[in-house]
């Protein structure tokens, strides 16, 4: 009776170390390169695991105190020299906090490209370097390229100013803060047959895109850019985002050419925006943000906007909403409700609800709990379908359905 039951002894070995290399590499891929190298001191099993990982990440954490500038360079040279050169590089990320010698930096960038890198992310915004030639990033394996670095986009047709990226799917170019007139020539966009996503931030597009061909492009995101004068030809474009982009007078024709686009996001910070019509037959989601009332010539400062301007803005906005009669979900920013529809101009005339198929009116997170929505505004939103409801979050089942679809 006094004898204690025997407890079976389990294997007390290191279960993590017993995992195959593929799984260990997956674990190390979530760490920075410095942390991955540090695992070599855990045991003999871990001594060389990091040398065969396919991910190289030199971010800000790898360059923090107590490491000196020379110590960081020495560490990176150690990684490049002792890594298994037979292992391809799937992902390379560099966020330079210190300024590196130009020759070392070019060696650091060329290493993953010479080892069949798939994803490249380089951020050099804190320091001024001589522009890189486009040929620096040429690769037959790179599928995703993100650069916040000076690049020589000269119009010359020399081999050093041409990149060859036959399988590139995503291109994200960000203009460093110290560079001005960062203009992208057409020659940089004519040899990207597999490109599906193009994101430009502070990079000026060429005035004419007539010779540009991006047959696979489905997503276009422009921030702090210009639009060309000629209407673009992207018949397969599905997603469009314009952020702080001055709109030309013929912007209506731009939208008319987007016969396949389904998702449009527009963000404005300027006050003077021309009136335009969004006519996209396949449009399923439209989002207009950042002080939308400024795009209609109306500001929340009462003594700066006349009732006439408000009436014109109201009619244009109501006309736009009437085109969304097939919408099932309508998301409203709190600024629209509190600064536009609350005005007396909304009550001057009866406006029937166009939303016959509406199911949910979703309020933005900034909607104030204390604000009471006017009854006539509710009637305008929900009058087309009595079964529609106002919610702060969409039902979970609906979100799951959308993500699975």
Short mmCIF file of C-alpha atoms in Angstrom, two decimals:
data_model
loop_
_atom_site.label_atom_id
_atom_site.label_comp_id
_atom_site.label_asym_id
_atom_site.label_seq_id
_atom_site.Cartn_x
_atom_site.Cartn_y
_atom_site.Cartn_z
CA UNK A 1 0.00 0.00 0.00
CA UNK A 2 2.91 2.34 0.73
CA UNK A 3 4.56 1.68 -2.60
CA UNK A 4 4.30 4.49 -5.11
CA UNK A 5 3.27 3.57 -8.66
CA UNK A 6 6.10 3.42 -11.10
CA UNK A 7 6.20 6.22 -13.68
CA UNK A 8 7.30 5.22 -17.11
CA UNK A 9 10.48 6.99 -18.15
CA UNK A 10 10.17 8.90 -21.38
CA UNK A 11 13.00 9.70 -23.68
CA UNK A 12 14.71 12.68 -22.10
CA UNK A 13 16.68 13.53 -25.25
CA UNK A 14 16.47 16.81 -27.11
CA UNK A 15 13.35 16.34 -29.20
CA UNK A 16 13.91 19.59 -31.08
CA UNK A 17 17.35 18.48 -32.23
CA UNK A 18 15.93 15.21 -33.45
CA UNK A 19 13.78 16.97 -36.02
CA UNK A 20 14.86 16.73 -39.66
CA UNK A 21 16.85 19.58 -41.21
CA UNK A 22 13.91 20.80 -43.30
CA UNK A 23 11.87 21.56 -40.19
CA UNK A 24 14.83 23.16 -38.40
CA UNK A 25 15.39 25.38 -41.42
CA UNK A 26 11.74 26.40 -41.27
CA UNK A 27 12.17 27.34 -37.60
CA UNK A 28 15.31 29.37 -38.31
CA UNK A 29 13.57 31.20 -41.14
CA UNK A 30 11.54 33.09 -38.53
CA UNK A 31 14.74 34.41 -36.92
CA UNK A 32 17.23 37.00 -38.00
CA UNK A 33 20.50 35.70 -39.39
CA UNK A 34 22.42 36.66 -36.24
CA UNK A 35 20.01 34.67 -34.08
CA UNK A 36 20.20 31.75 -36.46
CA UNK A 37 24.00 31.71 -36.27
CA UNK A 38 23.85 31.86 -32.47
CA UNK A 39 22.04 28.49 -32.42
CA UNK A 40 25.34 26.88 -33.42
CA UNK A 41 26.41 26.89 -29.74
CA UNK A 42 23.45 24.77 -28.61
CA UNK A 43 24.98 21.40 -29.46
CA UNK A 44 26.93 19.54 -32.11
CA UNK A 45 23.67 18.87 -33.92
CA UNK A 46 23.11 22.61 -34.34
CA UNK A 47 26.66 23.59 -35.20
CA UNK A 48 26.17 23.67 -38.94
CA UNK A 49 22.39 23.85 -39.34
CA UNK A 50 22.42 27.60 -40.03
CA UNK A 51 24.88 27.16 -42.90
CA UNK A 52 22.24 25.37 -44.99
CA UNK A 53 19.28 27.67 -44.34
CA UNK A 54 17.79 29.36 -47.37
CA UNK A 55 16.95 32.65 -45.62
CA UNK A 56 19.33 35.56 -45.03
CA UNK A 57 17.92 38.43 -42.96
CA UNK A 58 20.11 41.31 -41.81
CA UNK A 59 17.67 43.67 -40.15
CA UNK A 60 18.04 46.45 -37.58
CA UNK A 61 18.08 43.94 -34.72
CA UNK A 62 21.24 42.37 -36.11
CA UNK A 63 23.01 45.74 -35.95
CA UNK A 64 22.17 46.92 -32.44
CA UNK A 65 24.53 47.68 -29.55
CA UNK A 66 26.86 46.21 -28.28
CA UNK A 67 28.07 45.37 -31.79
CA UNK A 68 30.34 47.91 -33.42
CA UNK A 69 30.20 48.89 -37.08
CA UNK A 70 33.32 46.87 -37.86
CA UNK A 71 31.91 43.97 -35.85
CA UNK A 72 28.73 43.96 -37.95
CA UNK A 73 30.73 43.86 -41.18
CA UNK A 74 32.93 41.09 -39.79
CA UNK A 75 29.85 39.08 -38.83
CA UNK A 76 28.29 39.46 -42.28
CA UNK A 77 31.54 38.43 -43.94
CA UNK A 78 31.60 35.40 -41.66
CA UNK A 79 28.10 34.44 -42.81
CA UNK A 80 28.92 34.82 -46.50
CA UNK A 81 32.19 32.92 -46.19
CA UNK A 82 30.97 30.00 -44.05
CA UNK A 83 27.52 29.49 -45.46
CA UNK A 84 27.00 26.39 -47.60
CA UNK A 85 27.28 27.85 -51.09
CA UNK A 86 25.43 24.91 -52.63
CA UNK A 87 22.24 25.94 -50.83
CA UNK A 88 20.11 28.44 -52.80
CA UNK A 89 18.79 31.58 -51.13
CA UNK A 90 15.00 31.79 -51.09
CA UNK A 91 14.73 35.05 -49.16
CA UNK A 92 17.18 37.93 -48.63
CA UNK A 93 16.33 40.99 -46.50
CA UNK A 94 18.70 43.84 -45.72
CA UNK A 95 17.87 46.84 -43.57
CA UNK A 96 21.08 48.87 -43.30
CA UNK A 97 21.42 50.93 -40.12
CA UNK A 98 25.16 51.53 -40.56
CA UNK A 99 26.78 52.78 -43.72
CA UNK A 100 28.68 49.97 -45.41
CA UNK A 101 31.67 50.31 -47.75
CA UNK A 102 30.27 50.35 -51.32
CA UNK A 103 32.32 47.36 -52.45
CA UNK A 104 31.15 45.27 -49.49
CA UNK A 105 27.53 46.33 -49.98
CA UNK A 106 27.58 45.27 -53.62
CA UNK A 107 29.10 41.94 -52.68
CA UNK A 108 26.43 41.51 -50.01
CA UNK A 109 23.63 42.21 -52.51
CA UNK A 110 25.06 40.11 -55.31
CA UNK A 111 25.55 37.03 -53.12
CA UNK A 112 21.86 35.99 -52.89
CA UNK A 113 21.21 36.94 -56.52
CA UNK A 114 24.08 34.67 -57.57
CA UNK A 115 22.52 31.92 -55.43
CA UNK A 116 19.10 31.79 -57.07
CA UNK A 117 17.27 34.09 -54.67
CA UNK A 118 13.45 34.16 -54.90
CA UNK A 119 12.61 37.17 -52.71
CA UNK A 120 14.73 40.34 -52.29
CA UNK A 121 13.97 43.18 -49.86
CA UNK A 122 16.60 45.95 -49.58
CA UNK A 123 16.18 49.09 -47.47
CA UNK A 124 18.98 51.69 -47.59
CA UNK A 125 16.95 54.81 -46.84
CA UNK A 126 19.13 56.03 -43.94
CA UNK A 127 22.28 56.51 -45.98
CA UNK A 128 23.32 58.00 -49.30
CA UNK A 129 24.90 55.57 -51.74
CA UNK A 130 25.82 55.86 -55.36
CA UNK A 131 22.93 54.56 -57.49
CA UNK A 132 23.01 50.86 -58.35
CA UNK A 133 22.96 49.81 -61.97
CA UNK A 134 19.82 47.95 -62.95
CA UNK A 135 21.91 44.96 -64.01
CA UNK A 136 22.81 44.48 -60.33
CA UNK A 137 19.38 42.97 -59.72
CA UNK A 138 19.07 40.86 -62.86
CA UNK A 139 18.04 37.33 -62.00
CA UNK A 140 16.37 34.35 -63.62
CA UNK A 141 14.88 33.21 -60.30
CA UNK A 142 13.75 36.37 -58.46
CA UNK A 143 9.96 36.49 -58.10
CA UNK A 144 9.56 39.31 -55.55
CA UNK A 145 11.72 42.46 -55.52
CA UNK A 146 11.34 45.37 -53.08
CA UNK A 147 13.82 48.23 -53.22
CA UNK A 148 14.13 51.34 -51.08
CA UNK A 149 17.52 52.19 -52.53
CA UNK A 150 19.04 54.50 -55.15
CA UNK A 151 18.83 52.93 -58.59
CA UNK A 152 20.14 54.33 -61.86
CA UNK A 153 17.06 54.55 -64.07
CA UNK A 154 18.91 56.37 -66.85
CA UNK A 155 17.43 56.28 -70.34
CA UNK A 156 20.59 54.82 -71.79
CA UNK A 157 20.23 51.42 -73.43
CA UNK A 158 23.56 50.18 -72.06
CA UNK A 159 23.68 46.68 -70.62
CA UNK A 160 24.38 48.03 -67.13
CA UNK A 161 21.05 49.92 -67.15
CA UNK A 162 18.84 46.99 -68.07
CA UNK A 163 17.52 44.35 -65.74
CA UNK A 164 16.48 40.88 -66.80
CA UNK A 165 13.74 39.50 -64.56
CA UNK A 166 11.78 36.96 -66.60
CA UNK A 167 9.91 35.38 -63.63
CA UNK A 168 9.42 38.49 -61.48
CA UNK A 169 5.85 38.61 -60.13
CA UNK A 170 5.97 41.48 -57.62
CA UNK A 171 7.92 44.73 -58.00
CA UNK A 172 7.86 47.32 -55.21
CA UNK A 173 9.96 50.48 -55.71
CA UNK A 174 10.16 53.15 -52.99
CA UNK A 175 11.99 56.42 -53.54
CA UNK A 176 14.57 57.10 -50.78
CA UNK A 177 13.85 60.39 -48.95
CA UNK A 178 17.01 62.14 -50.15
CA UNK A 179 16.37 61.51 -53.87
CA UNK A 180 14.31 63.79 -56.10
CA UNK A 181 12.94 63.29 -59.59
CA UNK A 182 12.99 59.50 -59.27
CA UNK A 183 11.63 58.80 -62.75
CA UNK A 184 11.00 55.34 -64.09
CA UNK A 185 11.63 54.99 -67.84
CA UNK A 186 9.47 52.75 -70.00
CA UNK A 187 12.49 50.56 -70.71
CA UNK A 188 12.31 49.24 -67.13
CA UNK A 189 8.77 47.94 -67.62
CA UNK A 190 8.76 46.36 -71.05
CA UNK A 191 10.63 43.14 -70.15
CA UNK A 192 8.57 41.92 -67.18
CA UNK A 193 6.32 39.30 -68.77
CA UNK A 194 5.36 37.60 -65.48
CA UNK A 195 4.72 40.75 -63.41
CA UNK A 196 1.35 40.59 -61.61
CA UNK A 197 1.86 43.26 -58.90
CA UNK A 198 3.44 46.70 -59.37
CA UNK A 199 3.78 49.07 -56.39
CA UNK A 200 5.43 52.47 -56.81
CA UNK A 201 5.97 54.93 -53.96
CA UNK A 202 7.40 58.33 -54.91
CA UNK A 203 8.53 57.01 -58.30
CA UNK A 204 7.37 59.03 -61.28
CA UNK A 205 5.90 57.15 -64.20
CA UNK A 206 6.91 57.97 -67.78
CA UNK A 207 4.63 60.42 -69.58
CA UNK A 208 3.70 57.82 -72.17
CA UNK A 209 2.96 54.17 -71.51
CA UNK A 210 1.99 53.29 -75.06
CA UNK A 211 5.03 51.06 -75.54
CA UNK A 212 4.70 49.36 -72.16
CA UNK A 213 3.27 45.87 -72.02
CA UNK A 214 2.45 44.15 -68.74
CA UNK A 215 0.19 41.32 -69.89
CA UNK A 216 -0.04 39.60 -66.50
CA UNK A 217 -0.56 42.71 -64.32
CA UNK A 218 -3.49 42.31 -61.90
CA UNK A 219 -2.56 44.71 -59.06
CA UNK A 220 -1.36 48.32 -59.40
CA UNK A 221 -0.58 50.50 -56.38
CA UNK A 222 0.65 54.08 -56.82
CA UNK A 223 1.59 56.36 -53.92
CA UNK A 224 2.88 59.91 -54.33
CA UNK A 225 3.20 59.28 -58.05
CA UNK A 226 1.97 60.91 -61.22
CA UNK A 227 -0.42 59.50 -63.78
CA UNK A 228 0.56 59.59 -67.45
CA UNK A 229 -1.46 61.67 -69.88
CA UNK A 230 -2.34 58.68 -72.00
CA UNK A 231 -4.94 56.22 -70.79
CA UNK A 232 -3.33 52.97 -69.70
CA UNK A 233 -4.05 49.62 -71.29
CA UNK A 234 -4.42 47.08 -68.47
CA UNK A 235 -7.40 44.94 -69.50
CA UNK A 236 -6.71 42.26 -66.85
CA UNK A 237 -6.16 44.62 -63.89
CA UNK A 238 -8.20 43.53 -60.85
CA UNK A 239 -6.95 45.80 -58.04
CA UNK A 240 -6.11 49.50 -58.19
CA UNK A 241 -4.89 51.75 -55.36
CA UNK A 242 -4.12 55.45 -55.75
CA UNK A 243 -2.73 57.22 -52.68
CA UNK A 244 -1.98 60.96 -52.84
CA UNK A 245 -1.90 60.83 -56.63
CA UNK A 246 -2.91 63.98 -58.56
CA UNK A 247 -5.72 63.05 -60.92
CA UNK A 248 -5.63 64.28 -64.50
CA UNK A 249 -8.66 65.86 -66.12
CA UNK A 250 -9.32 62.72 -68.14
CA UNK A 251 -9.36 60.42 -65.10
CA UNK A 252 -12.86 59.23 -66.06
CA UNK A 253 -11.37 57.68 -69.22
CA UNK A 254 -8.74 55.92 -67.11
CA UNK A 255 -11.43 54.15 -65.11
CA UNK A 256 -13.46 53.36 -68.21
CA UNK A 257 -10.52 51.41 -69.61
CA UNK A 258 -10.41 49.13 -66.54
CA UNK A 259 -12.95 46.62 -67.74
CA UNK A 260 -11.91 43.87 -65.28
CA UNK A 261 -11.06 45.80 -62.11
CA UNK A 262 -12.94 44.66 -58.99
CA UNK A 263 -11.26 46.53 -56.13
CA UNK A 264 -10.53 50.28 -56.19
CA UNK A 265 -9.00 52.26 -53.30
CA UNK A 266 -8.58 56.04 -53.52
CA UNK A 267 -6.86 58.17 -50.86
CA UNK A 268 -6.69 61.94 -51.20
CA UNK A 269 -4.79 64.60 -49.28
CA UNK A 270 -5.16 67.53 -51.67
CA UNK A 271 -8.17 69.82 -51.72
CA UNK A 272 -8.76 70.44 -55.41
CA UNK A 273 -9.88 67.20 -57.03
CA UNK A 274 -11.73 67.19 -60.36
CA UNK A 275 -15.16 65.61 -60.51
CA UNK A 276 -15.04 62.26 -62.21
CA UNK A 277 -17.06 59.13 -62.83
CA UNK A 278 -15.96 55.64 -61.86
CA UNK A 279 -17.39 53.34 -64.48
CA UNK A 280 -16.03 49.83 -63.97
CA UNK A 281 -18.54 47.08 -64.89
CA UNK A 282 -16.90 44.46 -62.62
CA UNK A 283 -16.35 46.73 -59.59
CA UNK A 284 -17.09 44.90 -56.33
CA UNK A 285 -15.30 47.03 -53.72
CA UNK A 286 -14.74 50.81 -53.66
CA UNK A 287 -12.93 52.55 -50.82
CA UNK A 288 -12.36 56.30 -50.64
CA UNK A 289 -10.41 57.53 -47.64
CA UNK A 290 -8.54 60.40 -46.04
CA UNK A 291 -10.89 63.37 -45.79
CA UNK A 292 -13.26 62.34 -48.52
CA UNK A 293 -15.26 65.56 -48.10
CA UNK A 294 -12.27 67.54 -49.38
CA UNK A 295 -12.58 65.76 -52.71
CA UNK A 296 -16.03 67.30 -53.07
CA UNK A 297 -14.97 70.86 -52.37
CA UNK A 298 -16.28 70.76 -48.82
CA UNK A 299 -14.34 71.28 -45.61
CA UNK A 300 -15.57 70.77 -42.05
CA UNK A 301 -14.76 74.41 -41.19
CA UNK A 302 -18.21 75.99 -41.50
CA UNK A 303 -17.11 79.49 -42.39
CA UNK A 304 -15.01 78.25 -45.29
CA UNK A 305 -17.71 76.40 -47.22
CA UNK A 306 -20.87 77.95 -48.62
CA UNK A 307 -24.22 76.18 -48.65
CA UNK A 308 -24.05 76.23 -52.43
CA UNK A 309 -20.78 74.29 -52.42
CA UNK A 310 -22.25 71.83 -49.95
CA UNK A 311 -25.31 71.31 -52.13
CA UNK A 312 -23.18 70.62 -55.19
CA UNK A 313 -21.01 68.22 -53.20
CA UNK A 314 -24.10 66.50 -51.84
CA UNK A 315 -25.61 65.94 -55.28
CA UNK A 316 -22.36 64.53 -56.68
CA UNK A 317 -21.92 62.22 -53.74
CA UNK A 318 -25.52 61.00 -53.78
CA UNK A 319 -25.18 60.38 -57.51
CA UNK A 320 -22.10 58.27 -56.84
CA UNK A 321 -23.90 56.23 -54.18
CA UNK A 322 -26.82 55.64 -56.53
CA UNK A 323 -24.41 53.74 -58.80
CA UNK A 324 -23.77 51.26 -55.97
CA UNK A 325 -27.31 49.88 -55.93
CA UNK A 326 -26.02 46.30 -56.18
CA UNK A 327 -23.77 46.62 -53.12
CA UNK A 328 -24.38 44.07 -50.38
CA UNK A 329 -21.93 45.55 -47.86
CA UNK A 330 -21.38 49.29 -47.40
CA UNK A 331 -18.54 50.52 -45.18
CA UNK A 332 -18.78 54.13 -44.00
CA UNK A 333 -16.04 56.25 -42.50
CA UNK A 334 -17.04 58.18 -39.39
CA UNK A 335 -15.97 61.46 -41.01
CA UNK A 336 -18.53 61.01 -43.77
CA UNK A 337 -21.34 60.51 -41.29
CA UNK A 338 -20.40 63.23 -38.86
CA UNK A 339 -19.15 65.91 -41.24
CA UNK A 340 -21.28 65.45 -44.32
CA UNK A 341 -24.63 63.76 -43.87
CA UNK A 342 -25.32 65.50 -40.56
CA UNK A 343 -25.44 68.86 -42.36
CA UNK A 344 -28.85 70.40 -43.00
CA UNK A 345 -28.30 70.01 -46.73
CA UNK A 346 -29.16 66.35 -46.30
CA UNK A 347 -32.69 67.21 -45.20
CA UNK A 348 -33.53 69.67 -47.96
CA UNK A 349 -34.98 67.04 -50.24
CA UNK A 350 -36.17 63.47 -50.00
CA UNK A 351 -33.71 61.00 -51.46
CA UNK A 352 -34.88 57.38 -51.79
CA UNK A 353 -32.50 54.62 -50.86
CA UNK A 354 -30.81 52.96 -53.87
CA UNK A 355 -29.53 49.96 -51.88
CA UNK A 356 -31.99 47.22 -52.80
CA UNK A 357 -29.58 44.36 -52.13
CA UNK A 358 -27.85 45.79 -49.08
CA UNK A 359 -27.30 43.42 -46.15
CA UNK A 360 -24.83 45.21 -43.87
CA UNK A 361 -23.76 48.79 -43.23
CA UNK A 362 -20.39 48.52 -41.50
CA UNK A 363 -19.19 51.45 -39.42
CA UNK A 364 -15.48 52.23 -39.33
CA UNK A 365 -13.52 51.71 -36.06
CA UNK A 366 -13.37 55.50 -35.57
CA UNK A 367 -17.14 55.79 -35.19
CA UNK A 368 -17.93 57.44 -31.85
CA UNK A 369 -20.24 55.64 -29.47
CA UNK A 370 -21.86 58.91 -28.36
CA UNK A 371 -22.81 59.99 -31.88
CA UNK A 372 -26.47 59.39 -32.75
CA UNK A 373 -27.11 58.71 -36.41
CA UNK A 374 -29.94 60.85 -37.83
CA UNK A 375 -33.17 58.95 -38.46
CA UNK A 376 -33.43 60.21 -42.05
CA UNK A 377 -29.89 59.02 -42.68
CA UNK A 378 -30.76 55.55 -41.40
CA UNK A 379 -33.82 55.56 -43.64
CA UNK A 380 -31.66 56.46 -46.61
CA UNK A 381 -29.27 53.58 -45.90
CA UNK A 382 -31.74 50.87 -44.93
CA UNK A 383 -34.92 51.92 -46.73
CA UNK A 384 -34.15 49.88 -49.83
CA UNK A 385 -34.02 46.62 -47.88
CA UNK A 386 -35.74 46.42 -44.46
CA UNK A 387 -33.65 43.35 -43.61
CA UNK A 388 -30.36 45.28 -43.73
CA UNK A 389 -28.59 46.05 -40.45
CA UNK A 390 -25.93 48.44 -39.18
CA UNK A 391 -22.94 46.66 -37.59
CA UNK A 392 -19.49 47.51 -36.29
CA UNK A 393 -18.04 44.19 -37.39
CA UNK A 394 -19.12 41.78 -40.09
CA UNK A 395 -20.34 38.34 -39.00
CA UNK A 396 -17.56 35.81 -38.62
CA UNK A 397 -19.26 33.34 -40.94
CA UNK A 398 -19.30 35.95 -43.68
CA UNK A 399 -15.58 36.68 -43.23
CA UNK A 400 -14.73 32.98 -43.37
CA UNK A 401 -16.83 32.59 -46.51
CA UNK A 402 -15.08 35.51 -48.21
CA UNK A 403 -11.59 34.27 -47.32
CA UNK A 404 -12.31 30.75 -48.54
CA UNK A 405 -13.76 32.07 -51.79
#
